Short mmCIF file of C-alpha atoms in Angstrom, two decimals:
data_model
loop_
_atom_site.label_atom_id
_atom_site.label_comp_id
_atom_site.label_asym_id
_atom_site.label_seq_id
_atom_site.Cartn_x
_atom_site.Cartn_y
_atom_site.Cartn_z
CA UNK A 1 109.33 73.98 67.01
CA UNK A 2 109.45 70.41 65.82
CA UNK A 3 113.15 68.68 65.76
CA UNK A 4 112.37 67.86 62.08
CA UNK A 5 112.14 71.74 61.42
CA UNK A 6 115.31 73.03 63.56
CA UNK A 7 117.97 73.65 61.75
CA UNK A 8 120.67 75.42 62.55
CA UNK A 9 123.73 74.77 60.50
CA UNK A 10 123.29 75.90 56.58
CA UNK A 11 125.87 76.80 53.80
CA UNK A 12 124.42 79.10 50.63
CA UNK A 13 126.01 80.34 47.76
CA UNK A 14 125.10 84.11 47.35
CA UNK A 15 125.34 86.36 43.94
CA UNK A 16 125.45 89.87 43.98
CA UNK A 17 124.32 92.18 40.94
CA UNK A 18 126.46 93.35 38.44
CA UNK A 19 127.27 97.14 37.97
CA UNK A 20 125.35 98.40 34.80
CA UNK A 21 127.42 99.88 31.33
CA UNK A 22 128.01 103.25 31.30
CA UNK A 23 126.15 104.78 28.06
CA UNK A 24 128.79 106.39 24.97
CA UNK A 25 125.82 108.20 23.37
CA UNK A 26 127.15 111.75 22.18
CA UNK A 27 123.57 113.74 21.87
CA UNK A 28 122.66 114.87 18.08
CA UNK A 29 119.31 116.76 17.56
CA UNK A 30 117.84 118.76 14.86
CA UNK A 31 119.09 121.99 15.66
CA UNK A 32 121.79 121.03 18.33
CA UNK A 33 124.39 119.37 15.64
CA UNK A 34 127.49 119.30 18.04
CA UNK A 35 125.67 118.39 21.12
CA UNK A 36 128.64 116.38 22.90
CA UNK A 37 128.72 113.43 25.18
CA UNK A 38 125.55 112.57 27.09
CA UNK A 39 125.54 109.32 28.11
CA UNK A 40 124.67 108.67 31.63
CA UNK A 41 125.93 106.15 34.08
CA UNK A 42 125.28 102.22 34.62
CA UNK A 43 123.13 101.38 37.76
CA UNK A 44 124.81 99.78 40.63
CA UNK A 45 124.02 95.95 41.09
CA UNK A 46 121.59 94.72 44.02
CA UNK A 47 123.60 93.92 47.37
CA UNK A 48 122.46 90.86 49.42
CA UNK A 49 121.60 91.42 52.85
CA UNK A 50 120.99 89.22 55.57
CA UNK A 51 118.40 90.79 57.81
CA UNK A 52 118.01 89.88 61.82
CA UNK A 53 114.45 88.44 62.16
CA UNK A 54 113.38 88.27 65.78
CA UNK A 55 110.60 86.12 65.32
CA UNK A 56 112.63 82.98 63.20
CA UNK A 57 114.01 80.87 65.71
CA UNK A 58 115.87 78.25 62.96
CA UNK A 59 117.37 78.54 59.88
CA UNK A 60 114.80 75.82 58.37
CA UNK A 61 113.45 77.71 55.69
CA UNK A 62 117.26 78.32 53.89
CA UNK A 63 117.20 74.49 54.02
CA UNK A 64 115.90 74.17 50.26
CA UNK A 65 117.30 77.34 49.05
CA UNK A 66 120.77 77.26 48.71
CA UNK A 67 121.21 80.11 46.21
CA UNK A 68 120.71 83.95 46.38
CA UNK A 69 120.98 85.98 43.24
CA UNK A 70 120.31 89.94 43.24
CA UNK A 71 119.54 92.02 40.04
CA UNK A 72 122.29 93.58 37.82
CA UNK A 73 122.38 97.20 37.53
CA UNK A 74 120.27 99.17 34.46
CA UNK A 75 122.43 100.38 31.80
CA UNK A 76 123.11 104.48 31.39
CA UNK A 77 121.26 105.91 28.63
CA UNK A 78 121.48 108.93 27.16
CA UNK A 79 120.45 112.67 28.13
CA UNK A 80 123.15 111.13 31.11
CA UNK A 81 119.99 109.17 32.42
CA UNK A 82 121.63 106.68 35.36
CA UNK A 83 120.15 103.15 34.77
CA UNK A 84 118.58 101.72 37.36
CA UNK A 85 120.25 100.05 40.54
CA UNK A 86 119.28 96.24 41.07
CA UNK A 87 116.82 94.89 43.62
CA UNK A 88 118.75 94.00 46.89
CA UNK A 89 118.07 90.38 47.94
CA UNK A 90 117.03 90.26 51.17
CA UNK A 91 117.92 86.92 53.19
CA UNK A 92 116.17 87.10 57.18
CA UNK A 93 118.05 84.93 59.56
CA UNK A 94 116.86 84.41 63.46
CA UNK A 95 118.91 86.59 66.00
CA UNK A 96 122.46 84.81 66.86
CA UNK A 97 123.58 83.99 63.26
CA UNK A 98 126.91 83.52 62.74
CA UNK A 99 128.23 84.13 59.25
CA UNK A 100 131.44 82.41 57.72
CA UNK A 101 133.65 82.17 54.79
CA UNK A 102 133.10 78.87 53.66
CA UNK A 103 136.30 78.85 52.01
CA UNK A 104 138.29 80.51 54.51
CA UNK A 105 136.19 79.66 57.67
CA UNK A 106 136.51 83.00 58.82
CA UNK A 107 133.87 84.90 61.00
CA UNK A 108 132.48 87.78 58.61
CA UNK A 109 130.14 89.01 61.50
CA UNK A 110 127.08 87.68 63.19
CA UNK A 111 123.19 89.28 63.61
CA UNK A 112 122.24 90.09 66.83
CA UNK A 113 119.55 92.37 66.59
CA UNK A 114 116.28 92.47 65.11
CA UNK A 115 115.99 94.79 61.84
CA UNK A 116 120.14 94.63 61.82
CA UNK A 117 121.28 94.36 58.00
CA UNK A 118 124.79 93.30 57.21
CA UNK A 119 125.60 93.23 53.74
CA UNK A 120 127.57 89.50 52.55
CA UNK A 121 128.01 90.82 48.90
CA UNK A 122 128.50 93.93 47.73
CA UNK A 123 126.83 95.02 44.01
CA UNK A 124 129.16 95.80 41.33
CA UNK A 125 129.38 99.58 40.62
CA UNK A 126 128.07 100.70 37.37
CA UNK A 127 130.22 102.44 34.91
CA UNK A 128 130.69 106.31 34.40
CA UNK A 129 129.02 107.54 31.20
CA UNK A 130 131.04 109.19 28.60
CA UNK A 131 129.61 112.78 29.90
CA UNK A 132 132.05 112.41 32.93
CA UNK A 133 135.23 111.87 30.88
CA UNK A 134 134.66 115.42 28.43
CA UNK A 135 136.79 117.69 28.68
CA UNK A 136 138.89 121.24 26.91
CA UNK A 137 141.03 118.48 25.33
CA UNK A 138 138.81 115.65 25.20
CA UNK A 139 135.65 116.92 24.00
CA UNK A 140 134.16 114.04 22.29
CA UNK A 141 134.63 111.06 24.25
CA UNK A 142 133.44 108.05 22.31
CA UNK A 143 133.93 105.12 25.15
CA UNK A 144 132.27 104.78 28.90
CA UNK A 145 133.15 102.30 31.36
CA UNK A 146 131.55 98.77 31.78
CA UNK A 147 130.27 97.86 35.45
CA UNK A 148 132.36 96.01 37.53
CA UNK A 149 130.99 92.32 38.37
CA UNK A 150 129.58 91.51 41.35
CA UNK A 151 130.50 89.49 44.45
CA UNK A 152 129.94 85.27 44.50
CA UNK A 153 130.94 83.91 47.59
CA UNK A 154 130.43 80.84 49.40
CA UNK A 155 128.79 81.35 53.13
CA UNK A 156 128.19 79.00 55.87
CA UNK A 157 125.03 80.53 58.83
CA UNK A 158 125.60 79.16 62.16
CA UNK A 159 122.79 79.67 64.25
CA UNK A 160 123.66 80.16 68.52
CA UNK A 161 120.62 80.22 70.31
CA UNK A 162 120.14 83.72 72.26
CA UNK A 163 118.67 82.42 74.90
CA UNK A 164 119.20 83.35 79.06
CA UNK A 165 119.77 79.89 80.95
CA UNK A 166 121.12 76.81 79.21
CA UNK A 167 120.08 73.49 80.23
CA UNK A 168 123.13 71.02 80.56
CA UNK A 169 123.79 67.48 81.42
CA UNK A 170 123.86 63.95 80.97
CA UNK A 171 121.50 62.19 78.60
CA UNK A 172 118.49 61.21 80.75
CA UNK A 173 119.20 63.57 83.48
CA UNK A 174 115.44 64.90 83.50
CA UNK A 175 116.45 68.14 81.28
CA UNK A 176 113.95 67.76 78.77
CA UNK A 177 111.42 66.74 81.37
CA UNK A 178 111.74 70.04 83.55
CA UNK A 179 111.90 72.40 80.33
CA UNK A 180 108.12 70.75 79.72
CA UNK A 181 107.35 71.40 83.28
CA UNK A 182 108.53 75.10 83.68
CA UNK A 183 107.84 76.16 80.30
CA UNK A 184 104.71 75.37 77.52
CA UNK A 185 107.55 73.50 75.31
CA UNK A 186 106.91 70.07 74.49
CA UNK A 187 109.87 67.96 74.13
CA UNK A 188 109.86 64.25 73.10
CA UNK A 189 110.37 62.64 76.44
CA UNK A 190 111.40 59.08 76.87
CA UNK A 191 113.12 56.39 78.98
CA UNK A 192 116.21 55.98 76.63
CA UNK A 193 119.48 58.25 76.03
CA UNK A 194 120.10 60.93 73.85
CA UNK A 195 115.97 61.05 72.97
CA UNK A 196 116.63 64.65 72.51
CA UNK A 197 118.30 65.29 68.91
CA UNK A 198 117.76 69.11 68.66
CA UNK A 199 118.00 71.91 70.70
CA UNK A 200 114.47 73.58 72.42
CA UNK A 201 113.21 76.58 73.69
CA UNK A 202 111.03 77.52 76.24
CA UNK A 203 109.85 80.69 77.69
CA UNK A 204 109.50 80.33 81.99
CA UNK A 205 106.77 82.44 83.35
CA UNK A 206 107.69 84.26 86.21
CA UNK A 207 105.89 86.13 88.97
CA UNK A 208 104.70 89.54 87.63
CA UNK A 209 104.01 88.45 84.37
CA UNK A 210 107.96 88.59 84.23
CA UNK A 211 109.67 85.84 81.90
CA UNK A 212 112.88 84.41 80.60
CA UNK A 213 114.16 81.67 78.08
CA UNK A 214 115.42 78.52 78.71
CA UNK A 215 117.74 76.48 76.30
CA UNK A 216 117.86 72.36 76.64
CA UNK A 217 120.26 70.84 74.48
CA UNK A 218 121.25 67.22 73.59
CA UNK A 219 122.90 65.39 76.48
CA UNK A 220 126.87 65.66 77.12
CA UNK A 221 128.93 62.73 77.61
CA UNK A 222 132.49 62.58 78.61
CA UNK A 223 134.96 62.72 75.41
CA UNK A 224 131.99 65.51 73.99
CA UNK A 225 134.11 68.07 73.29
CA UNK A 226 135.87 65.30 71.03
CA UNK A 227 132.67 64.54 69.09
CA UNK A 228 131.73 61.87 71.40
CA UNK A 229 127.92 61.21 71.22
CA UNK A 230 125.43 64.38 70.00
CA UNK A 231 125.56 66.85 72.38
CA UNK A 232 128.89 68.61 71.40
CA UNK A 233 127.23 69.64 68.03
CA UNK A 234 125.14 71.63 70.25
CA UNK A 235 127.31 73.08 73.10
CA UNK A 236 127.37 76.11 71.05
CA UNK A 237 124.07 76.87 71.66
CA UNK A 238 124.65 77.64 75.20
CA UNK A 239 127.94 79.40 74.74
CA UNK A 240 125.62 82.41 74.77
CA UNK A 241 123.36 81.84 77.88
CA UNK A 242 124.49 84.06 80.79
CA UNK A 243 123.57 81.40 83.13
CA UNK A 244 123.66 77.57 83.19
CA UNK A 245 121.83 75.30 84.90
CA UNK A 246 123.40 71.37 85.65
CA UNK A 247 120.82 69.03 85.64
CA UNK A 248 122.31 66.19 88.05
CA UNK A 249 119.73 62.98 88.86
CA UNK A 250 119.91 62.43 92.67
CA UNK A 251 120.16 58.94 91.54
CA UNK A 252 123.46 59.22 90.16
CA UNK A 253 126.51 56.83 91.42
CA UNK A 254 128.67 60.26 91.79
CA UNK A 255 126.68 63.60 91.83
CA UNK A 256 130.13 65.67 92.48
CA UNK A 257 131.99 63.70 89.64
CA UNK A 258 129.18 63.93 87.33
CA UNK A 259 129.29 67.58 87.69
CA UNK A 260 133.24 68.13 87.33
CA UNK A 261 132.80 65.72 84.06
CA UNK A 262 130.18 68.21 82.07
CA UNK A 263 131.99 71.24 83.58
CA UNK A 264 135.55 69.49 82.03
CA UNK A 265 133.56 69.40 78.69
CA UNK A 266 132.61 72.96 78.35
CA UNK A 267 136.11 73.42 79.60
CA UNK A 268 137.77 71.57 76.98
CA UNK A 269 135.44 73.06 74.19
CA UNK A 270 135.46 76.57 75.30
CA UNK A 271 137.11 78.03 78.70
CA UNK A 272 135.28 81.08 78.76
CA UNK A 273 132.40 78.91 79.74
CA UNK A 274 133.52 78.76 83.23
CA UNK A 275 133.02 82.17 83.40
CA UNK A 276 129.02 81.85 83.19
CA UNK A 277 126.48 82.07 86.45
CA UNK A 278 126.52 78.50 87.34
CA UNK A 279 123.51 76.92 89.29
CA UNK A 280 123.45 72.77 90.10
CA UNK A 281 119.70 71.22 90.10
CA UNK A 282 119.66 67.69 92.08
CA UNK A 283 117.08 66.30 89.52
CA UNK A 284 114.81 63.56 90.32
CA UNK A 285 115.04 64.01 94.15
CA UNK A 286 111.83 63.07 95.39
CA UNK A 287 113.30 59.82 95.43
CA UNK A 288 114.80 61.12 98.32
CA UNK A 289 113.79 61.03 101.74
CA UNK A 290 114.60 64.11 104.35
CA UNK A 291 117.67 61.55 106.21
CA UNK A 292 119.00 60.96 102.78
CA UNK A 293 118.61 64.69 101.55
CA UNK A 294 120.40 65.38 105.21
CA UNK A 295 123.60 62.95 104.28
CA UNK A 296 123.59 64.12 100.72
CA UNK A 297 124.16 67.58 101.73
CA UNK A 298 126.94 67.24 103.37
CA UNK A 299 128.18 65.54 100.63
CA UNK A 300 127.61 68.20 98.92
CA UNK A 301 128.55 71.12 100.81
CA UNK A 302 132.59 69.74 101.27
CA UNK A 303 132.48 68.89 97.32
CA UNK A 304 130.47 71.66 95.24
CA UNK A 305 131.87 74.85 94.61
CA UNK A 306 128.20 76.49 93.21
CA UNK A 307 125.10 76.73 94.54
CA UNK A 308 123.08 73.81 94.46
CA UNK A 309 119.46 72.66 95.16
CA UNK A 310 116.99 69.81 95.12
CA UNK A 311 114.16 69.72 92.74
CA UNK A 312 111.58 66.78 91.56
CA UNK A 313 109.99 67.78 87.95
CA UNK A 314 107.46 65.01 88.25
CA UNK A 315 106.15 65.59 91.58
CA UNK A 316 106.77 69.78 91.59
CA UNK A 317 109.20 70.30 94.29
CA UNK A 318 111.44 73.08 94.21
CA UNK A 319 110.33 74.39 91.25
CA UNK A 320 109.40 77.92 92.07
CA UNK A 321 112.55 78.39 94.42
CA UNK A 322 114.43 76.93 90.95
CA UNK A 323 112.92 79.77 89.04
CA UNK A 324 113.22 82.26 92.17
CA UNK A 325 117.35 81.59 92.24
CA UNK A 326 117.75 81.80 88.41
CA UNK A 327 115.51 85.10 88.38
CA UNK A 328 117.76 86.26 90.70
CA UNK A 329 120.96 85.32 89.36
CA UNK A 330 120.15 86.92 85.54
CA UNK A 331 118.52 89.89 87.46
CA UNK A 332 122.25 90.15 89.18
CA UNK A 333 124.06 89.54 85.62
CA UNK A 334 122.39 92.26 83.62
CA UNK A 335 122.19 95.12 86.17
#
C-alpha cells in the first residue's frame, strides 16, 4: 500500500430509492364487467448498504466517487402485480469503518466484520394498490397510494486500522525502519522527520507459521493531541491495537521523559489508551556498549513503569525476543 493510495478519511453523499406508486386499475374484461379494484402495489426503493470487505485495507477507491444512488421501486400494475423493488447499492468498506452523520457528527455504527451489511439509507416503501383499500362500503376504490421518497443523507467513513500492535513515537525514532525489518512492508525511510505521512501495515511472521499485524503511524510530538505536527491525525489508528509498542532511540537526551511525553499525548487525546498492553523498545541500541546498557538500566528500572527492552533494527538485535514478548503479551490479551 502506497501513501499516495491510503486514504482513510472520506465524506459521500448517498441516495436511496424511492418507493414505487401503488396501481388504481379497477379490472374490466369481456365477460367480467364489474371486476373491482386490482391494482397491485409499488415496489420498495433499493437500500444502500455498506458491506465489510476484509481484503480493502483503505478507503481509496471512494476517493473519486462521492455519490451513491440506488434504483426507485417498479410501479404496481394491475391483476395486483407488485412492481419491482430497486437494486440495492452496495458500497464495500475495509474492516474498522466508522460511519458518521456529516451533519450531526454522530456515530451511526461502524463495520467490523467481513460480509457485515449495515444499511445507511433506507428505500422508500411503495404504495398499497387500490385492491387493499376495497371494502362492503368502499367497493370501488378509485385512488392508491404514492411511494414514500427515499433517504439522502450526508455521511462521513472514518477508517481505524484493525490491527494488533501499534507502533508509536517520535518522528525518527526508527519505527518505520523496524516495521521493514520485522515485516515484508516497505516504508519510505529517510534521515529527516515526519518522512512517514500515512499509516502502514505489516504482517510479523512468527514461529509456527503463527503471525500478527503491526500498525506504524506518523510520528507524535508534544502538543499532538492539539494538532501539533501529523501524527495526531493518525492516533486513531491505534486506538484499536490491543498492544502498543514505544519506539524510544537509545540516543535520546531523556529516554524516561520521552516516554511520559507520547504516553501524555494518547492521554490527552483519549484516556482509555492507558489501558492498552504497553511494551517500551530502546531503539537504535547497538550504539550501545554492555557498560552503557549496564548504567542505562538502572536508569531505567527506578523510572519505567512497563516492560522495556533493547533492540537494534539495523544490526538485528533483539528482534526475535521483541516478537517473543509481544506474542506473548496478545496471546495473554485474547485468552
Amino acid at each position: 500500500m502506497t501513501e499516495g493510495n491510503f486514504v482513510d478519511y472520506v465524506k459521500i453523499h448517498v441516495a436511496s430509492g424511492k418507493g414505487g406508486q401503488g396501481s388504481a386499475h379497477l379490472r374490466r374484461e369481456k365477460y367480467i364487467t364489474k371486476g373491482g379494484p386490482d391494482g397491485g402495489d409499488g415496489g420498495r426503493g433499493g437500500h444502500i448498504i455498506l458491506k465489510g470487505n476484509k481484503n480493502l485495507w483503505t478507503l481509496f477507491h471512494l476517493k473519486f466517487k462521492r455519490h451513491a444512488r440506488a434504483e426507485h421501486g417498479s410501479h404496481g400494475s394491475k391483476q395486483r402485480s407488485s412492481g419491482a423493488d430497486g437494486a440495492d447499492q452496495y458500497i464495500e468498506v475495509p474492516l474498522g469503518t466508522v460511519v458518521r452523520d456529516t451533519e450531526t457528527e454522530e456515530i451511526l455504527f461502524e463495520i467490523t466484520d467481513d460480509g457485515e451489511e449495515r444499511i445507511v439509507a433506507q428505500g422508500g416503501k411503495g404504495g398499497l394498490g387500490n385492491w387493499n383499500f376495497k371494502s362492503s362500503t368502499n367497493q370501488t376504490p378509485r385512488y392508491a397510494q404514492p411511494g414514500i421518497d427515499g433517504q439522502e443523507v450526508d455521511v462521513t467513513l472514518e477508517l481505524k486500522i484493525l490491527a494488533d500492535v501499534g507502533l508509536v513515537g517520535f518522528p525518527n525514532a526508527g519505527k518505520s525502519t523496524l516495521l521493514s525489518v520485522i515485516t515484508a512492508a516497505k516504508p519510505k525511510i529517510a534521515d529527516y522527520e515526519f518522512t512517514t505521512l500515512k499509516p502502514n501495515l505489516g504482517i510479523v511472521e512468527y514461529r509456527e507459521f503463527k503471525t500478527f499485524v503491526v500498525a506504524d503511524i506518523p510520528g507524535i510530538i508534544e502538543g499532538a493531541a492539539e494538532g501539533k505536527g501529523i501524527g495526531h491525525r493518525f492516533l486513531r489508528h491505534i486506538e484499536r491495537n490491543s498492544t502498543l509498542l514505544f519506539l524510544v532511540p537509545a540516543d535520546a537526551p531523556d529516554i524516561i521523559k520521552q516516554y511520559e511525553i507520547l504516553l501524555d499525548e494518547l492521554r490527552r487525546y483519549n484516556p482509555e489508551m492507558l489501558d492498552k498492553d504497553r511494551l517500551i523498545a530502546i531503539s537504535k541500541s547497538d550504539m550501545l556498549d554492555e557498560e552503557l546498557k549496564a548504567e542505562l538500566k538502572v536508569i531505567l528500572d527506578k523510572g519505567l513503569k512497563a516492560p522495556y527492552l533493547f533492540i537494534s533494527s539495523v544490526a538485528q538485535q533483539g528482534l526475535m525476543e521483541l516478537k517473543d514478548k509481544l506474542w506473548e503479551m496478545l496471546n495473554t490479551e485474547t485468552a
